[in-house]
Amino acid sequence: MSVPRMLTGDRPTGRLHLGHYVGSIANRVRLHRRHESFFIIADLHMLTTRNTREDIERVAVNAREMVTDILAAGVDPERATFYLQSAIPEVGDLNTLFQNLVTVPRLERVPSLKDMARDAGKEEMPYGLLGYPVLQAADILCVKGQVVPVGKDNAAHVEVTREIARRFNHLYGEVFPVPETIASETPTLVGTDGRAKMSKSLGNAIALSADSATVRRAVMGMYTDPNRIRADVPGTVEGNPVFAYHDVFNPDRAQVDDLKERYRAGRVGDVEVKEKLAVALDRFLDPIRERRARIEAEPGLVDQLIFEGTERTRREVRQTLVEVRRAMGLTAAYTQVRRRAERHRKATATPA
């Protein structure tokens, strides 16, 4: 039995953070050794909300940072294929064909698209953003991905992919697997401001590459129980971002349970709770920092991985597109025209 394929990735908009880790990277690290794994650097998706010349000029730098973060998080470069989306134009061909297999009302029901437009400051929905899930379907199906680890926001996108795969197979024959979504155990991570999910654009994120001093500053400035004005006032643990982070990143369960008990009883201050969270986050991030340092000590390594992965992926996508066009009958249509044109040319050729 062949090894199942996994497709996952991110937009190259900057360094990855703890929200990315709990949303999908932890699953990628866990799954990539059991799957043939493709990691997309989704710069075409980036254009749906960030498309200035400056944004595009930073793609290469951000791609390196992103891949370095993923490797530092624990992905083995020998078991992963990284590729740059915009370097594979055949994905656009597949996207064009898939656009006819889904309706506008269906795309308008994808809940995260309006949120993405709002977060990007868009008053109206760009055409490309509305079609984001269709291009994502092309990304997944171009390599015949069978497993897609995603965060909560992208689960609805992958459902569109599943519908497109089923629709194509029904109309033209079995070409695509219907991919399985694997959701994170921690779907979203609230930002340090306690008001929204962790996001680079909102300035409430802790990067996977952050040093100890940066982590401590972020933690000490975290939002907590607003009704607690003194340490001897009983506080609320539920919905408290500091304890949400403890639950995810602090493996010392006895310490976490003790902090929660004392916090509810008004016997521990926010400073102590945050200090211990900063220590826990440092312990979590230290191995990631060490791996990042080793990767950065070998200049050009990440670029080589992206280049070789892109070349390999393009070969895969070209083959998929051949199968798609053949299944749809598009290859036969042009072949018929070409043959008739050749017969006409020969019939009208002037004898030598």
XYZ file of C-alpha atoms in Angstrom:
352
model
C 0.000 0.000 0.000
C 1.367 3.422 -0.947
C 2.107 6.021 1.717
C -0.753 8.589 1.985
C 0.022 12.167 1.019
C -0.330 15.173 3.278
C -0.629 18.781 2.061
C -0.313 21.729 4.389
C 1.334 25.120 4.517
C 1.105 28.838 5.195
C 1.133 32.220 3.522
C 4.606 33.838 3.585
C 3.654 36.931 5.551
C 6.255 36.713 8.323
C 7.514 34.446 11.049
C 5.216 31.813 12.510
C 3.943 32.056 16.080
C 2.489 29.973 18.892
C -0.980 30.206 17.353
C 0.308 28.564 14.188
C 1.938 25.881 16.301
C -1.199 24.824 18.160
C -3.400 25.372 15.088
C -1.558 23.127 12.655
C 2.221 22.824 13.091
C 1.990 20.416 16.019
C -0.145 18.136 13.848
C 2.312 18.460 10.972
C 5.210 17.436 13.183
C 3.223 14.478 14.481
C 1.956 13.350 11.063
C 4.748 14.067 8.601
C 6.767 10.951 9.355
C 3.774 8.749 8.483
C 2.879 10.592 5.285
C 4.476 11.779 2.072
C 4.374 15.428 3.047
C 4.072 18.533 0.884
C 4.416 21.967 2.494
C 3.116 24.848 0.384
C 4.501 28.367 0.604
C 1.215 29.965 -0.433
C 2.289 33.289 -1.899
C -0.620 33.388 -4.375
C -3.000 33.138 -1.433
C -1.082 35.990 0.182
C -2.029 38.218 -2.762
C -5.715 38.032 -1.797
C -5.050 40.387 1.117
C -1.454 41.584 0.667
C -0.511 42.472 -2.896
C 1.650 45.593 -2.863
C 5.072 45.541 -4.505
C 6.600 45.634 -1.044
C 4.592 42.575 0.029
C 5.706 40.642 -3.043
C 9.340 41.698 -2.690
C 9.397 40.146 0.785
C 8.132 36.741 -0.344
C 11.582 35.146 -0.622
C 12.691 36.400 2.791
C 9.420 35.428 4.449
C 9.476 32.026 2.756
C 12.899 31.305 4.245
C 11.716 32.387 7.680
C 8.568 30.296 7.412
C 10.359 27.137 6.324
C 13.008 27.665 9.007
C 10.252 27.928 11.631
C 8.619 24.710 10.422
C 11.915 22.831 10.466
C 12.811 24.262 13.866
C 9.447 23.085 15.189
C 10.505 19.514 14.447
C 9.763 18.685 10.792
C 12.473 16.501 9.262
C 13.723 18.033 5.964
C 14.311 14.523 4.620
C 10.601 13.779 4.980
C 9.130 17.019 3.666
C 8.754 18.685 0.259
C 8.602 22.484 0.462
C 7.466 24.397 -2.611
C 6.666 27.923 -3.744
C 3.108 28.139 -5.033
C 3.693 30.903 -7.603
C 6.498 28.914 -9.238
C 4.004 26.269 -10.387
C 1.753 27.946 -13.002
C -0.105 24.688 -13.647
C -1.871 25.190 -10.310
C -3.554 28.203 -11.905
C -4.786 26.004 -14.766
C -6.334 23.607 -12.294
C -7.853 26.488 -10.364
C -9.532 27.706 -13.562
C -11.074 24.298 -14.208
C -12.263 23.946 -10.599
C -13.995 27.348 -10.655
C -16.748 25.781 -12.721
C -17.475 23.124 -10.109
C -18.587 25.430 -7.291
C -21.121 28.259 -7.046
C -20.748 31.792 -5.732
C -23.420 31.277 -3.008
C -21.471 28.234 -1.780
C -18.289 30.270 -1.451
C -20.121 33.101 0.248
C -21.094 30.659 3.000
C -17.444 30.043 3.952
C -17.345 31.911 7.278
C -13.665 32.847 7.449
C -13.559 34.801 4.171
C -15.415 37.804 5.558
C -13.168 37.738 8.605
C -10.082 37.699 6.387
C -11.392 40.653 4.369
C -12.176 42.590 7.545
C -8.776 41.863 9.106
C -7.098 43.046 5.894
C -9.087 46.279 5.953
C -11.053 45.425 2.803
C -14.431 47.148 2.566
C -15.503 44.820 -0.240
C -14.655 41.186 -0.966
C -11.959 40.867 -3.670
C -12.711 38.277 -6.345
C -9.525 36.416 -5.488
C -10.435 36.211 -1.816
C -13.885 34.835 -2.619
C -12.147 32.173 -4.694
C -9.558 31.434 -1.985
C -11.069 28.001 -1.191
C -11.073 27.058 -4.890
C -7.373 27.833 -5.254
C -6.812 25.933 -2.030
C -8.613 22.968 -3.595
C -6.207 23.195 -6.526
C -3.283 23.229 -4.070
C -4.477 20.118 -2.279
C -5.641 18.118 -5.267
C -2.767 19.018 -7.608
C -0.577 16.661 -5.551
C -3.536 14.396 -4.747
C -3.375 15.195 -1.057
C -5.239 12.755 1.147
C -4.663 14.339 4.557
C -4.873 18.044 5.401
C -4.015 19.138 8.956
C -5.667 22.523 9.484
C -6.617 25.029 12.085
C -10.226 25.844 12.846
C -10.367 28.685 10.297
C -9.430 26.501 7.342
C -11.650 23.513 8.054
C -14.502 25.017 6.005
C -12.078 25.635 3.125
C -11.108 21.974 3.011
C -14.772 21.003 2.924
C -15.006 22.942 -0.352
C -12.058 20.890 -1.608
C -13.858 17.687 -0.690
C -16.962 18.828 -2.569
C -14.943 19.772 -5.653
C -13.127 16.420 -5.659
C -16.408 14.523 -5.430
C -18.003 16.696 -8.119
C -15.078 16.223 -10.512
C -14.970 12.468 -9.973
C -18.724 12.219 -10.543
C -18.584 14.171 -13.814
C -15.362 12.888 -15.336
C -14.236 9.738 -13.551
C -12.125 8.932 -10.512
C -9.040 11.147 -10.582
C -8.838 12.689 -7.116
C -8.891 11.327 -3.580
C -11.372 13.052 -1.267
C -9.026 14.499 1.364
C -9.479 14.004 5.082
C -9.327 16.979 7.432
C -7.343 16.535 10.638
C -8.191 19.280 13.097
C -5.953 20.529 15.873
C -6.610 19.508 19.472
C -6.388 23.231 20.299
C -8.278 24.860 17.412
C -7.331 28.468 18.205
C -5.072 30.301 20.612
C -6.185 33.672 21.932
C -3.683 36.474 21.488
C -1.794 38.099 24.329
C -4.343 40.930 24.296
C -7.130 38.480 25.183
C -9.423 39.993 22.573
C -8.833 38.002 19.385
C -6.991 34.960 18.128
C -3.219 35.250 17.927
C -2.258 37.124 14.759
C 0.851 38.839 13.435
C -1.233 41.649 11.970
C -2.894 42.369 15.336
C 0.400 42.533 17.214
C -0.744 40.026 19.829
C 1.501 37.122 18.839
C 4.541 35.393 20.317
C 6.814 34.176 17.521
C 8.316 30.706 17.596
C 11.657 32.437 17.070
C 11.212 34.907 19.955
C 14.076 35.107 22.446
C 13.617 34.757 26.185
C 13.451 38.491 26.889
C 10.815 39.030 24.188
C 8.710 36.168 25.539
C 8.881 37.542 29.055
C 7.828 41.032 27.963
C 4.881 39.606 26.035
C 3.771 37.406 28.925
C 4.084 40.111 31.568
C 1.909 42.362 29.425
C -0.783 39.742 28.851
C -4.434 40.424 29.444
C -5.861 38.632 32.470
C -8.973 38.858 34.701
C -10.025 42.552 34.409
C -12.049 42.396 37.631
C -9.072 41.392 39.742
C -7.439 44.527 41.119
C -5.366 42.882 43.880
C -3.737 39.515 44.460
C -6.077 38.721 47.378
C -9.176 39.076 45.183
C -10.472 35.695 43.906
C -9.918 35.505 40.160
C -11.452 33.736 37.199
C -9.458 30.989 35.501
C -11.926 30.122 32.748
C -11.363 32.346 29.721
C -8.219 33.795 31.260
C -5.537 33.870 28.514
C -2.662 33.300 30.937
C -4.176 30.037 32.118
C -5.138 29.069 28.568
C -1.424 29.243 27.715
C -0.511 27.292 30.848
C -2.918 24.547 29.787
C -1.308 24.262 26.361
C 2.386 24.877 27.027
C 3.088 24.020 30.676
C 3.614 20.259 31.083
C 3.823 20.542 34.891
C 0.164 19.766 35.560
C 0.600 19.823 39.330
C 1.959 23.369 39.124
C -0.878 24.491 36.848
C -3.528 22.958 39.096
C -1.946 24.628 42.142
C -1.888 28.019 40.415
C -5.528 27.673 39.397
C -6.604 26.718 42.911
C -4.756 29.614 44.527
C -5.913 32.065 41.838
C -9.555 31.204 42.430
C -8.996 31.603 46.173
C -7.162 34.926 45.893
C -3.889 33.516 47.187
C -1.594 34.177 44.223
C -0.867 37.288 42.198
C -0.880 37.699 38.428
C 2.868 38.342 38.479
C 3.687 34.885 39.855
C 1.302 33.189 37.435
C 2.860 35.056 34.524
C 6.431 34.459 35.709
C 5.818 30.723 35.742
C 4.186 30.891 32.312
C 7.253 32.688 30.938
C 9.457 29.903 32.305
C 7.188 27.237 30.779
C 7.188 28.958 27.390
C 10.978 29.220 27.456
C 11.260 25.504 28.146
C 8.889 24.829 25.250
C 10.719 27.156 22.859
C 14.319 26.269 23.790
C 14.521 23.152 21.547
C 12.956 25.150 18.698
C 15.549 27.907 19.167
C 18.369 25.365 19.165
C 17.184 23.750 15.943
C 16.727 27.175 14.350
C 20.326 28.110 15.243
C 21.641 24.942 13.569
C 19.598 25.625 10.414
C 20.717 29.257 10.222
C 24.336 28.148 10.610
C 24.098 26.552 7.145
C 23.320 29.425 4.721
C 21.520 28.351 1.567
C 20.134 25.134 3.053
C 16.548 26.390 3.197
C 16.773 27.880 -0.312
C 17.966 24.517 -1.624
C 15.073 22.732 0.057
C 12.562 25.152 -1.463
C 14.121 24.960 -4.939
C 14.343 21.168 -5.053
C 10.883 20.788 -3.554
C 9.374 23.181 -6.073
C 10.936 21.337 -9.004
C 9.706 18.006 -7.699
C 6.197 19.338 -7.033
C 5.927 20.891 -10.482
C 6.599 17.499 -12.065
C 3.822 16.017 -9.931
C 1.384 18.791 -10.818
C 2.082 18.524 -14.526
C 1.210 14.843 -14.416
C -1.981 15.563 -12.484
C -3.003 18.170 -15.044
C -2.462 15.690 -17.875
C -4.804 13.268 -16.115
C -7.380 15.994 -15.494
C -7.421 17.228 -19.076
C -7.621 13.691 -20.395
C -10.497 12.827 -18.053
C -12.417 15.951 -19.062
C -11.854 15.385 -22.776
C -9.927 18.617 -23.268
C -6.908 16.764 -24.653
C -9.071 14.964 -27.208
C -10.640 18.222 -28.385
C -7.337 19.825 -29.281
C -5.957 16.596 -30.736
C -8.947 16.446 -33.104
C -8.402 20.027 -34.226
C -4.667 19.470 -34.711
C -5.140 16.332 -36.802
C -7.736 17.958 -39.059
C -5.453 20.951 -39.497
C -2.565 18.668 -40.457
C -4.717 16.847 -43.021
C -5.810 20.180 -44.472
C -2.235 21.403 -44.669
C -1.116 18.281 -46.489
C -4.103 18.411 -48.889
C -3.432 22.019 -49.856
C 0.346 21.845 -49.927
C 1.892 22.888 -53.253
C 3.873 20.013 -54.820
C 7.612 20.589 -54.890
